PDB file of C-alpha atoms and ligand atoms in Angstrom:
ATOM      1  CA  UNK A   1      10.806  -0.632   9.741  1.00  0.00           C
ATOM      2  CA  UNK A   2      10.702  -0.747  13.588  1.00  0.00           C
ATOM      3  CA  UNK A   3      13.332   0.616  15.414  1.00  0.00           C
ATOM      4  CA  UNK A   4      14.101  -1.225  18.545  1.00  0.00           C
ATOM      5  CA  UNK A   5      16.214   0.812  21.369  1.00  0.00           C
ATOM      6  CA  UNK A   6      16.015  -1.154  24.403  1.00  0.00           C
ATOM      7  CA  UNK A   7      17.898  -4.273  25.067  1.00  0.00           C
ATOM      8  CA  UNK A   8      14.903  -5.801  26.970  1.00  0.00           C
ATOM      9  CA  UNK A   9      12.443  -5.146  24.110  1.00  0.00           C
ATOM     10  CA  UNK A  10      14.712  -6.313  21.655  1.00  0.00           C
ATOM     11  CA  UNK A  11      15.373 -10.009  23.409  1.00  0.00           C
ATOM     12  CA  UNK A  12      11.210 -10.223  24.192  1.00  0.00           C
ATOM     13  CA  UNK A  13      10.846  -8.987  20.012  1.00  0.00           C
ATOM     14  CA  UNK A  14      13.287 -11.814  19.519  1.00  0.00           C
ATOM     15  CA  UNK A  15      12.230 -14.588  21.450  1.00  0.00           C
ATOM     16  CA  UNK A  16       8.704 -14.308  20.133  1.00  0.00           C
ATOM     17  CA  UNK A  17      10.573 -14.368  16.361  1.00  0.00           C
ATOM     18  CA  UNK A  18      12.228 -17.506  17.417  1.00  0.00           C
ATOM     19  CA  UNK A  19       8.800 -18.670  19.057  1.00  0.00           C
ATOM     20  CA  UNK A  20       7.022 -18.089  15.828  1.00  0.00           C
ATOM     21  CA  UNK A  21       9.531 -20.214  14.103  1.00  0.00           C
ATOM     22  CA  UNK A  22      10.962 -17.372  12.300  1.00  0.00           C
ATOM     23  CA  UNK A  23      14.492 -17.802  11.075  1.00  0.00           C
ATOM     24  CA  UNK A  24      16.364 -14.855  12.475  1.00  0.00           C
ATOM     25  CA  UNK A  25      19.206 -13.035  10.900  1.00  0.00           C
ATOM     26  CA  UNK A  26      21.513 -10.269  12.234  1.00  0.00           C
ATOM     27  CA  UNK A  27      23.389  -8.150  10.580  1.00  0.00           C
ATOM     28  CA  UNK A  28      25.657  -6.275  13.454  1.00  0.00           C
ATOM     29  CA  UNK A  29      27.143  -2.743  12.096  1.00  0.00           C
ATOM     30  CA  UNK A  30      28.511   0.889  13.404  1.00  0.00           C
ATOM     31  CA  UNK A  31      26.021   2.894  11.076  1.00  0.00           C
ATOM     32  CA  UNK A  32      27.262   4.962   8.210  1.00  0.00           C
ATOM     33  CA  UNK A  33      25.822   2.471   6.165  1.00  0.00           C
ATOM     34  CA  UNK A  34      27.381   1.778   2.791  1.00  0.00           C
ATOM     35  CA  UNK A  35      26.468  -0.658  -0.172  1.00  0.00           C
ATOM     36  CA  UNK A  36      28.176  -3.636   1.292  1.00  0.00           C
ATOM     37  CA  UNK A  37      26.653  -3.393   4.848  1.00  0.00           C
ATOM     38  CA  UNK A  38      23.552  -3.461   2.233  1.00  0.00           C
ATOM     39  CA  UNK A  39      24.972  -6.689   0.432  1.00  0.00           C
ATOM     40  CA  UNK A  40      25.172  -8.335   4.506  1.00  0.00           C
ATOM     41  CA  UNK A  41      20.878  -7.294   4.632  1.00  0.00           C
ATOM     42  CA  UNK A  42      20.371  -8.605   1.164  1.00  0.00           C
ATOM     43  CA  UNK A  43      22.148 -11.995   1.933  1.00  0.00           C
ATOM     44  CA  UNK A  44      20.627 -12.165   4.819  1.00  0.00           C
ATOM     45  CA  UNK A  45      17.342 -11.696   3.354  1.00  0.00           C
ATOM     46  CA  UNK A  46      17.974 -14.428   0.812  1.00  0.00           C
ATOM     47  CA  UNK A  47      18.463 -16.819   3.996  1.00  0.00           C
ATOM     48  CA  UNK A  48      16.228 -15.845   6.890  1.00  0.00           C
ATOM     49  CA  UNK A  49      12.287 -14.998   7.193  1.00  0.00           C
ATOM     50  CA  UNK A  50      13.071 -12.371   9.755  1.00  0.00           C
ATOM     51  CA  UNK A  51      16.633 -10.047   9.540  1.00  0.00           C
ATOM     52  CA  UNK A  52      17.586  -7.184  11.720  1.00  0.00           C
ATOM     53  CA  UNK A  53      20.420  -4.714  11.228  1.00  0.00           C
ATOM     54  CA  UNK A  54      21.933  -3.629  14.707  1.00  0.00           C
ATOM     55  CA  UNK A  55      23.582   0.404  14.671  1.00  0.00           C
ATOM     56  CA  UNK A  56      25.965   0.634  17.420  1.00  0.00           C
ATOM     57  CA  UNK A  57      29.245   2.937  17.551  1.00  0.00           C
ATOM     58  CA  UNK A  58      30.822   0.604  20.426  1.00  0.00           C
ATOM     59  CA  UNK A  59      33.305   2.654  22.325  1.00  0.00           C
ATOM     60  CA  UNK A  60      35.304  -0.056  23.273  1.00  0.00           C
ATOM     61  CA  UNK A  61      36.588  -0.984  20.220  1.00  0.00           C
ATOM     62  CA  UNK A  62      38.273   2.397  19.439  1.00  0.00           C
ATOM     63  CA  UNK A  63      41.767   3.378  21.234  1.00  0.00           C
ATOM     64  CA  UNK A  64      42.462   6.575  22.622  1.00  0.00           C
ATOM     65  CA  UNK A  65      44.018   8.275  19.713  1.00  0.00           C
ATOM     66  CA  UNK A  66      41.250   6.670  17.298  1.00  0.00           C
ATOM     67  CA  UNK A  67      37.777   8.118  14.919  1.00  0.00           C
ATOM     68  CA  UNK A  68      35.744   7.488  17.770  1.00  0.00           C
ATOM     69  CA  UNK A  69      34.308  11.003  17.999  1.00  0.00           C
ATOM     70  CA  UNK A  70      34.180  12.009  14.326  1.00  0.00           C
ATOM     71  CA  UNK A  71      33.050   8.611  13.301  1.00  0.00           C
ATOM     72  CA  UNK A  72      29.835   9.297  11.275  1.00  0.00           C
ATOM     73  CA  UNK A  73      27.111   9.372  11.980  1.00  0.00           C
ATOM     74  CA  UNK A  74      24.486  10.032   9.493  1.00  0.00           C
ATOM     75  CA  UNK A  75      21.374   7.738  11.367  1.00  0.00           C
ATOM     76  CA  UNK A  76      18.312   9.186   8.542  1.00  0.00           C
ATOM     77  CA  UNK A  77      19.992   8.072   5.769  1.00  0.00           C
ATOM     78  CA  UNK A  78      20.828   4.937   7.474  1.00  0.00           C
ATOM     79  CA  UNK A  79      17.047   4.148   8.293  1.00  0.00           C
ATOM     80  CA  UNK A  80      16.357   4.488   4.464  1.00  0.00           C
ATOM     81  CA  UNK A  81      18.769   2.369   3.351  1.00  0.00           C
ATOM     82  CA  UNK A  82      17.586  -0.213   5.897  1.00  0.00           C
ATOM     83  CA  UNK A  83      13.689   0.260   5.200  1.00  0.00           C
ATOM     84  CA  UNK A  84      14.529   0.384   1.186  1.00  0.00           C
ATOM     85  CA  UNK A  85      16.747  -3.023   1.414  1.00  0.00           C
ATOM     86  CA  UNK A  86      13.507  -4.568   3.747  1.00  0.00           C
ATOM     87  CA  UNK A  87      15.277  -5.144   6.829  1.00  0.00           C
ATOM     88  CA  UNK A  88      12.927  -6.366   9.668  1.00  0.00           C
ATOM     89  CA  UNK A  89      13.680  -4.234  12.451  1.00  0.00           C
ATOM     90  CA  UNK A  90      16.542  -2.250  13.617  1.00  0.00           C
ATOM     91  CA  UNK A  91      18.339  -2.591  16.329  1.00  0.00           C
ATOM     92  CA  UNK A  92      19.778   0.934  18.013  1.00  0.00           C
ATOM     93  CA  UNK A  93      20.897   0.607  21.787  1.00  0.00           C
ATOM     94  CA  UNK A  94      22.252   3.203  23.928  1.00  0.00           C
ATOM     95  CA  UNK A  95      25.638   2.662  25.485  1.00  0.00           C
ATOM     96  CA  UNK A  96      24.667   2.570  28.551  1.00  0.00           C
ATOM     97  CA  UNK A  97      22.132   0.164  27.806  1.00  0.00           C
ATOM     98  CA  UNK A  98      24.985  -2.207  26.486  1.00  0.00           C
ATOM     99  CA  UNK A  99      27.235  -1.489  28.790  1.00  0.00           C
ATOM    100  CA  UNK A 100      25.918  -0.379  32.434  1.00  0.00           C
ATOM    101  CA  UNK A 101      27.417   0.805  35.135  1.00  0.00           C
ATOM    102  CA  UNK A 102      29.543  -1.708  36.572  1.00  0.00           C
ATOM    103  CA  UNK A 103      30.361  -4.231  33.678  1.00  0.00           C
ATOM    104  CA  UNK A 104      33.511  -5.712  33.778  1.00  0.00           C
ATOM    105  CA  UNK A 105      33.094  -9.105  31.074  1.00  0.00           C
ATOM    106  CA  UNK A 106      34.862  -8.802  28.186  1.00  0.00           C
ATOM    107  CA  UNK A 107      35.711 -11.823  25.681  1.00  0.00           C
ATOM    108  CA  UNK A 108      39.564 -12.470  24.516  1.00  0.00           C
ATOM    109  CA  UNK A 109      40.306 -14.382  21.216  1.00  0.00           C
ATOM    110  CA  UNK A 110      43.851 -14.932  22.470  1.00  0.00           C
ATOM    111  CA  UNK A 111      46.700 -15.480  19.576  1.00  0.00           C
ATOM    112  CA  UNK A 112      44.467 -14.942  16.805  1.00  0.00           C
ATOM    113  CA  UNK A 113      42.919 -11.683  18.269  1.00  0.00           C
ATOM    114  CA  UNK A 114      46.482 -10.299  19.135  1.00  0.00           C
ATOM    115  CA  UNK A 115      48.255 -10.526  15.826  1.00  0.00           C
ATOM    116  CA  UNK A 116      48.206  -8.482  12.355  1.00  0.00           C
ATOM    117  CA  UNK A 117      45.197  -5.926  13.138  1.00  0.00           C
ATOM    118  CA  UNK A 118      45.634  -7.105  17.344  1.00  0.00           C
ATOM    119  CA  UNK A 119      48.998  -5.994  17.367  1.00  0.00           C
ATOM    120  CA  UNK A 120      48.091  -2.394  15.698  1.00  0.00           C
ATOM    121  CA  UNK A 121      45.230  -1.658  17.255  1.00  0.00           C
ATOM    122  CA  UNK A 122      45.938  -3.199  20.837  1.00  0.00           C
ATOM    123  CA  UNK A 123      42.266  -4.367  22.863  1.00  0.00           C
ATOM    124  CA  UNK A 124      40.718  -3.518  19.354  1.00  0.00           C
ATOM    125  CA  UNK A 125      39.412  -7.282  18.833  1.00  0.00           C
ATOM    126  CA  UNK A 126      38.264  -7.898  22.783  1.00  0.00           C
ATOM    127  CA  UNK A 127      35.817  -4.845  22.219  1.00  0.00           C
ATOM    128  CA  UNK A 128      34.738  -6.102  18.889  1.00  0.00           C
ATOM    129  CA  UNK A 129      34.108  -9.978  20.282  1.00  0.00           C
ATOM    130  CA  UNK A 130      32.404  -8.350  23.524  1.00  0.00           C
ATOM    131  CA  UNK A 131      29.827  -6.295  21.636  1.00  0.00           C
ATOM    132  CA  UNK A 132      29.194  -9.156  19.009  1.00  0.00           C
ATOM    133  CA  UNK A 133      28.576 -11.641  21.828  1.00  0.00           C
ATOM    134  CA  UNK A 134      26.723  -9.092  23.633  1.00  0.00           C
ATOM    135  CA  UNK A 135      24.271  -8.423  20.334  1.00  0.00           C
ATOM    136  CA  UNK A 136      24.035 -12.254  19.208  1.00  0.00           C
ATOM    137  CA  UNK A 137      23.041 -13.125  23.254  1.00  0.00           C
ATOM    138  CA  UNK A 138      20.135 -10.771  22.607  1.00  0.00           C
ATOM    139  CA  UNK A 139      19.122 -10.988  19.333  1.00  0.00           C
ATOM    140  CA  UNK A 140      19.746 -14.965  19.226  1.00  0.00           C
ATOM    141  CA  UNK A 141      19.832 -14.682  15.175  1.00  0.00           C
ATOM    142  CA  UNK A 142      20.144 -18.159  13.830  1.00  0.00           C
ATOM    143  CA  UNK A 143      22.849 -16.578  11.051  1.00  0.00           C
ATOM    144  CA  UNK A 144      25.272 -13.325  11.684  1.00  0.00           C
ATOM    145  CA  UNK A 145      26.178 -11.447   9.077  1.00  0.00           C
ATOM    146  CA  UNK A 146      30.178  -9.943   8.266  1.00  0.00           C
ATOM    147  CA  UNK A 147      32.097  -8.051   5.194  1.00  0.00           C
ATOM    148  CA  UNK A 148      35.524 -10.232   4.458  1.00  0.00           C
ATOM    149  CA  UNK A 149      37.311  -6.423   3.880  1.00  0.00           C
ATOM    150  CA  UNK A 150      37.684  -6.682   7.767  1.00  0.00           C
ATOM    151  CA  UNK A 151      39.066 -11.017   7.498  1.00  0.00           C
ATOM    152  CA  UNK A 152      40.825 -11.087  10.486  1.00  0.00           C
ATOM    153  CA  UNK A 153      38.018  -9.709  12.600  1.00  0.00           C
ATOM    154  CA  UNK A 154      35.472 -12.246  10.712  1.00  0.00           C
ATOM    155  CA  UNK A 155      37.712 -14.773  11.172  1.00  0.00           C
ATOM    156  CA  UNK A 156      37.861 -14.047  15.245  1.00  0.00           C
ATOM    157  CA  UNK A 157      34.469 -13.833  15.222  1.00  0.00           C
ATOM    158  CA  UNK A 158      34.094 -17.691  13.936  1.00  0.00           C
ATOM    159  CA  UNK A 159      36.203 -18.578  16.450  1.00  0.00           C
ATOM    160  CA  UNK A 160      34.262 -17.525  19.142  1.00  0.00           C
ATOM    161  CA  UNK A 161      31.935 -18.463  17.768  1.00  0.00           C
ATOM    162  CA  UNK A 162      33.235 -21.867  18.110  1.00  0.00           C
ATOM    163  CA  UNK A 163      34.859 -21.668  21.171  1.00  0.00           C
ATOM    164  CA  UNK A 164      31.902 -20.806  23.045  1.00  0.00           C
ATOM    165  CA  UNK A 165      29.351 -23.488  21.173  1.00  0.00           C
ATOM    166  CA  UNK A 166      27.487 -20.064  19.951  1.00  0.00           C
ATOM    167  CA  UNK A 167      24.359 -21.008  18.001  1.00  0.00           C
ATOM    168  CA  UNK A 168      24.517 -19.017  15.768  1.00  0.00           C
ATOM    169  CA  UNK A 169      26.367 -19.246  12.191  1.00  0.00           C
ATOM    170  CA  UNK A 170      28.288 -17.077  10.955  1.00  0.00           C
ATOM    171  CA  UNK A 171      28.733 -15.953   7.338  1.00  0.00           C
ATOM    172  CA  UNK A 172      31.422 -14.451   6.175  1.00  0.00           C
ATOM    173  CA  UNK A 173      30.357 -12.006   2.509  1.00  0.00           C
ATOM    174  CA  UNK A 174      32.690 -10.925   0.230  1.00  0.00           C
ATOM    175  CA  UNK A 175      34.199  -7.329  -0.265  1.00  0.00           C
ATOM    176  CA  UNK A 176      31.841  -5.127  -2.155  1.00  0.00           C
ATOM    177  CA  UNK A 177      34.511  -2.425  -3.814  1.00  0.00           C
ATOM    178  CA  UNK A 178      33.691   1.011  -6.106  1.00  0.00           C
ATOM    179  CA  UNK A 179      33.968   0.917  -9.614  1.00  0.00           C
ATOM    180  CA  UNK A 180      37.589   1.660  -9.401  1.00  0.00           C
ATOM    181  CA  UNK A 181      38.167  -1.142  -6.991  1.00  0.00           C
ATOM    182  CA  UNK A 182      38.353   1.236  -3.192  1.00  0.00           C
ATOM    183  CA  UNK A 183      36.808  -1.298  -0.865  1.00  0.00           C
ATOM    184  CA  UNK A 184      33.436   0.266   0.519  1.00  0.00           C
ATOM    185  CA  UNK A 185      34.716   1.608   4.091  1.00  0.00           C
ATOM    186  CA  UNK A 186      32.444   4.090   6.414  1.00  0.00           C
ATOM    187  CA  UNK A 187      35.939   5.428   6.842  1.00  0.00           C
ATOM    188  CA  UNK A 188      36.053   6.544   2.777  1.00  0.00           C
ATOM    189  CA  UNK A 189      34.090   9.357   4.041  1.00  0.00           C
ATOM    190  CA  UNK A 190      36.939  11.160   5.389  1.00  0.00           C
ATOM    191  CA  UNK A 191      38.978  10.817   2.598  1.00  0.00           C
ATOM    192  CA  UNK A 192      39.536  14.274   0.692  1.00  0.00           C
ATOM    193  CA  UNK A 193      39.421  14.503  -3.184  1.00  0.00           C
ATOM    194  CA  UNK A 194      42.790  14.141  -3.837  1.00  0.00           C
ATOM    195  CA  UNK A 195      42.929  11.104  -0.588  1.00  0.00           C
ATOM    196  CA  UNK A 196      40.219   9.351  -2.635  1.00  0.00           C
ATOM    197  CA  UNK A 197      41.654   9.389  -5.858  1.00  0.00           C
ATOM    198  CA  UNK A 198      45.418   7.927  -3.687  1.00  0.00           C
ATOM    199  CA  UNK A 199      43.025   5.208  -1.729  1.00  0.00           C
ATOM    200  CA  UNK A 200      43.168   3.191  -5.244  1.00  0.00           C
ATOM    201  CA  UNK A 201      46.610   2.456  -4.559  1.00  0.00           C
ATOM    202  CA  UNK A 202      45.629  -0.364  -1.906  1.00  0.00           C
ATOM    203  CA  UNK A 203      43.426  -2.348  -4.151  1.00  0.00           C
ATOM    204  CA  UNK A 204      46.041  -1.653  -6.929  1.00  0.00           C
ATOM    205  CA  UNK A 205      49.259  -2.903  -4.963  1.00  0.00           C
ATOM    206  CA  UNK A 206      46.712  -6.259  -4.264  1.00  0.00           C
ATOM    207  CA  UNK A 207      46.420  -6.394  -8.061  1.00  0.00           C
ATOM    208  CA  UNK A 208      50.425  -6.305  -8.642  1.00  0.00           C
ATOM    209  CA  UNK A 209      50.206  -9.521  -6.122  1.00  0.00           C
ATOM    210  CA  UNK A 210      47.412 -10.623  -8.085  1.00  0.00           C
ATOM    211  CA  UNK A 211      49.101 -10.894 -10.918  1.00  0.00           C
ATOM    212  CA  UNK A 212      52.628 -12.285  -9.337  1.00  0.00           C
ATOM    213  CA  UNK A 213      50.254 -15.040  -8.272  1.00  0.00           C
ATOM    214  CA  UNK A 214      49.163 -15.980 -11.552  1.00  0.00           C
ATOM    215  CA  UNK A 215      52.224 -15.767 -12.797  1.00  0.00           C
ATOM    216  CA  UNK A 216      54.060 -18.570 -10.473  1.00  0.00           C
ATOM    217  CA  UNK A 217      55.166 -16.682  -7.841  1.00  0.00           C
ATOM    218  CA  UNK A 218      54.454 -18.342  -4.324  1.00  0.00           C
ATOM    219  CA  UNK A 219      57.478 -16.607  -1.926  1.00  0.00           C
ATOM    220  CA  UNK A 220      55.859 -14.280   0.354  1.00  0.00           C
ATOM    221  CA  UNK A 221      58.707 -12.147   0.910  1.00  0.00           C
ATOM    222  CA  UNK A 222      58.542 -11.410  -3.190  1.00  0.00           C
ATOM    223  CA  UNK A 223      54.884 -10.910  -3.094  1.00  0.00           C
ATOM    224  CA  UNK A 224      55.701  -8.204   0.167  1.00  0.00           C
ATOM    225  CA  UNK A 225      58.156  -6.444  -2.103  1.00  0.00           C
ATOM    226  CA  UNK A 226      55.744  -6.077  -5.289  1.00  0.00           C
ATOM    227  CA  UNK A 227      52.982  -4.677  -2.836  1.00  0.00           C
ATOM    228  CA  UNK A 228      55.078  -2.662  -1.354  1.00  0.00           C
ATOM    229  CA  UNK A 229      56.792  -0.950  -4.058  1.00  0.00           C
ATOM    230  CA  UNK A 230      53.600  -0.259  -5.412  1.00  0.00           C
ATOM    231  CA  UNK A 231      52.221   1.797  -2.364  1.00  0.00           C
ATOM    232  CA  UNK A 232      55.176   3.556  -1.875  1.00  0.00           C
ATOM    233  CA  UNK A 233      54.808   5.056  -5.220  1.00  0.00           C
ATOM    234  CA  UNK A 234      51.617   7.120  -3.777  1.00  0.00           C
ATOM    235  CA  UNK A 235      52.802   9.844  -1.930  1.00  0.00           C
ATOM    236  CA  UNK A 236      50.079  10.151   0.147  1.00  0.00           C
ATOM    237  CA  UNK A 237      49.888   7.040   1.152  1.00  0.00           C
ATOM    238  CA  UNK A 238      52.051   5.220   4.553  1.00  0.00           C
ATOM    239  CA  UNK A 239      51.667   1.386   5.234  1.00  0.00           C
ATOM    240  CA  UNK A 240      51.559   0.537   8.209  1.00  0.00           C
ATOM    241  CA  UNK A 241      51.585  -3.301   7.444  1.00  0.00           C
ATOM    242  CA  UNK A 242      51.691  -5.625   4.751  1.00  0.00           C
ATOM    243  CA  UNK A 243      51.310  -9.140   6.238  1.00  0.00           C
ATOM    244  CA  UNK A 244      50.639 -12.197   3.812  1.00  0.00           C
ATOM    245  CA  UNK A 245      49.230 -14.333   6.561  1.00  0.00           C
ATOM    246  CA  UNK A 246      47.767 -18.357   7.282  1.00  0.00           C
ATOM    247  CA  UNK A 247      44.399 -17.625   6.618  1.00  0.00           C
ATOM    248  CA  UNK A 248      42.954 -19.502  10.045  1.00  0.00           C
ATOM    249  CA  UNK A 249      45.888 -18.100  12.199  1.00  0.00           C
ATOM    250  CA  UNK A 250      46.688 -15.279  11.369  1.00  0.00           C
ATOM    251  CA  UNK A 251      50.538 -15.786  11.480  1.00  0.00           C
ATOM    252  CA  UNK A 252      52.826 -15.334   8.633  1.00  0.00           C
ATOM    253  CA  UNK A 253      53.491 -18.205   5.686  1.00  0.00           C
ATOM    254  CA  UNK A 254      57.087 -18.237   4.154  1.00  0.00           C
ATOM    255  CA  UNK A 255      55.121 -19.318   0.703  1.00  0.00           C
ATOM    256  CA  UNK A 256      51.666 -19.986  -0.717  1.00  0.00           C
ATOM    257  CA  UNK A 257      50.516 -23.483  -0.020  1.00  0.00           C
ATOM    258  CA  UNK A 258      47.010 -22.995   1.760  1.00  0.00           C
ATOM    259  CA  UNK A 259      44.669 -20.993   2.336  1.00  0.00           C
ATOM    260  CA  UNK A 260      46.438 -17.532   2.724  1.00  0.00           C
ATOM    261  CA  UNK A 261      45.412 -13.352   3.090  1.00  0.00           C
ATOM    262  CA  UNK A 262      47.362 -10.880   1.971  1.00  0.00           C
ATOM    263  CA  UNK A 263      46.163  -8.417   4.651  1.00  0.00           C
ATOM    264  CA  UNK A 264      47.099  -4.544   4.609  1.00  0.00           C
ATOM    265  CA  UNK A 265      46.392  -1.400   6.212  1.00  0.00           C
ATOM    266  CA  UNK A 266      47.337   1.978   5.066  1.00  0.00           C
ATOM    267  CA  UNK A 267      47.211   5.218   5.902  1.00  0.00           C
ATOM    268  CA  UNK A 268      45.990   7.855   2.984  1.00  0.00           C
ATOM    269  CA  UNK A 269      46.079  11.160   4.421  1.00  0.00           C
ATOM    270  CA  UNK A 270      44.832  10.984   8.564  1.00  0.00           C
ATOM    271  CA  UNK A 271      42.652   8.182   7.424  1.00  0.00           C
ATOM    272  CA  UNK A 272      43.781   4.301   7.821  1.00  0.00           C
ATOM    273  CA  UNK A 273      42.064   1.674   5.583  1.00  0.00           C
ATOM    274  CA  UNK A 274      42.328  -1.955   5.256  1.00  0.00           C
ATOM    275  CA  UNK A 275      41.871  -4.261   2.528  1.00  0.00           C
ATOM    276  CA  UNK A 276      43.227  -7.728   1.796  1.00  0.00           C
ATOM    277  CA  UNK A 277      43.400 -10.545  -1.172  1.00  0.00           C
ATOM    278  CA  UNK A 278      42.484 -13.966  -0.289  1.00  0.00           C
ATOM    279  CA  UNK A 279      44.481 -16.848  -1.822  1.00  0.00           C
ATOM    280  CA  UNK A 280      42.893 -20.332  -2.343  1.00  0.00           C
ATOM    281  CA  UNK A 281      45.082 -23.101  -3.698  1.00  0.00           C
ATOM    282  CA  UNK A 282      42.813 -25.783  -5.214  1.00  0.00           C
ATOM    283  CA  UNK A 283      44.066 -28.530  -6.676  1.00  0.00           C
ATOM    284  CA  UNK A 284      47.211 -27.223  -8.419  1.00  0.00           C
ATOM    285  CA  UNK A 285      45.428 -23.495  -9.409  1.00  0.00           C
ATOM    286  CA  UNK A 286      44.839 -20.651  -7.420  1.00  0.00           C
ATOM    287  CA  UNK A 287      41.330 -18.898  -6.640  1.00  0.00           C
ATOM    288  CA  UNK A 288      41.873 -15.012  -5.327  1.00  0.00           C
ATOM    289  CA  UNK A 289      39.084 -13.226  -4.374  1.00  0.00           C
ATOM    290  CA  UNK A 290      39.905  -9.380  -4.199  1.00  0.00           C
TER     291      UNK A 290
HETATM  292  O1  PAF B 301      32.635  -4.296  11.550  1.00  0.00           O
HETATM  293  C1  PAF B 301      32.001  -3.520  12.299  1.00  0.00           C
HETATM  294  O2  PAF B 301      31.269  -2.633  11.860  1.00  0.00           O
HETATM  295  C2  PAF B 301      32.115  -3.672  13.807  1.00  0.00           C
HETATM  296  O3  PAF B 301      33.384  -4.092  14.171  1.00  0.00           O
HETATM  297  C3  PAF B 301      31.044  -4.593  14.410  1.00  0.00           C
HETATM  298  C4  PAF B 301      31.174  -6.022  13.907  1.00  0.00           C
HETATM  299  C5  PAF B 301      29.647  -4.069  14.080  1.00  0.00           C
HETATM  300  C6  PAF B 301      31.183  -4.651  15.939  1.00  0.00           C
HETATM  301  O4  PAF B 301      31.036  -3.378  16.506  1.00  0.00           O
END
């Protein structure tokens, strides 16, 4: 698999894909590659003749206090994973390649981009929508690739994505989880033994709304209690919100009627993960995806 460092060479690799007629798919990540960013390539691969992964730790999505500098970094096992699932090419720019002296764009998802995740992680989504608009300029992929564990940031990204008649489509694959139901995070990594075994407790309190679902209950505020309670029984474990949330706007529903996310983040130790339930009223049932 080539690897492709400058951002020159990787728009003339690209526009001769696009030339040949190639279907192009991109797969945008932060390295420390993990089984779902794997599920994005094989997707991808299902639906384009021609898919490359991008590896790029953008700085300006992290705030001060933030993982920035221990964020891993583990780029040789990365390359395998990418050559063994077939990727086409990889993607690996320096930061000052992305961002040279002197730029000063940045794109704003306003209302959507500042609630939930926005509003704890302030600037958070304007880095993430600058350096996706930045890669899918260059690469031009005809499809873009995203995990739904992080919704609200796929969501943004569709947005822009519409906002700024983007060519590209983007897909939106669902959470891949361990066998006892973690959500596959780079950020797992810093989780101790004892952390590990307490990160269970997000994908369990989503079960407890699971189930309140399927059993008729449709007030939010009751389905914040039962997920609630059921965190704060882990001692290691601090939310630091529980939001059940319009699944398009982000902003909070008084009771199930459409399309809805039950969207958390918690901290387990120093380490914050996310996770979220998505609830799809059809007809009178309910599909959740966990
Ligand atoms: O989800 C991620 O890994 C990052 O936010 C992304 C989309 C690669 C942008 O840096």
């Amino acid at each position: 698999m080539e690897i492709i460092r400058s951002v020159n060479w990787m728009r003339e690799k690209a526009r001769t894909a696009r030339a040949e007629q190639r279907i192009i798919g991109l797969v945008p990540t932060m390295g420390a590659l993990h089984t779902g960013h794997i599920a994005l390539v094989r997707q991808a691969r299902m639906q384009c003749s021609l898919v490359y992964a991008s590896i790029f730790l953008n700085p300006k999505q992290f705030g001060v206090n933030e993982d920035l500098a221990r964020y891993p970094r583990p780029l040789e096992a990365d390359f395998e994973k990418l050559t063994a699932a077939n990727a086409g090419g990889l993607f690996l720019p320096d930061a000052a390649d992305i961002y040279p002296p002197g730029f000063s764009t940045y794109v704003q998802v306003e209302g959507l981009g500042d609630r939930v995740e926005g509003k704890a992680r302030p600037g958070h989504f304007r880095g993430v929508c600058t350096v996706v608009l930045k890669l899918l300029q260059i690469i031009q992929p005809h499809f873009a690739y995203f995990g739904r564990k992080d919704a609200q940031q796929a969501r943004i990204i569709q947005q822009m994505a519409h906002d700024l008649n983007l060519d590209a489509e983007i897909v939106v694959c669902p959470i891949v989880r361990e066998a006892d139901g973690l959500a596959l995070s780079s950020r797992n990594a810093y989780l101790t033994a004892g952390e590990r075994k307490a990160a269970t407790i997000l994908y369990k309190a989503l079960l407890a709304a699971q189930q309140a679902l399927n059993t008729g209950t449709r007030d939010a505020m009751e389905l914040r209690r039962i997920t609630r309670k059921i965190i704060a029984g882990e001692s290691l474990a601090s939310v630091d919100y529980l939001e059940i949330v319009d699944a398009e706007t982000f902003e909070p529903v008084v009771r199930i009627a459409k399309r809805t996310y039950i969207v958390l983040a918690v901290h387990v130790g120093k380490t914050r993960l996310i996770d979220n339930l998505l609830i799809d009223p059809v007809g009178s049932d309910l599909r959740l995806e966990l």
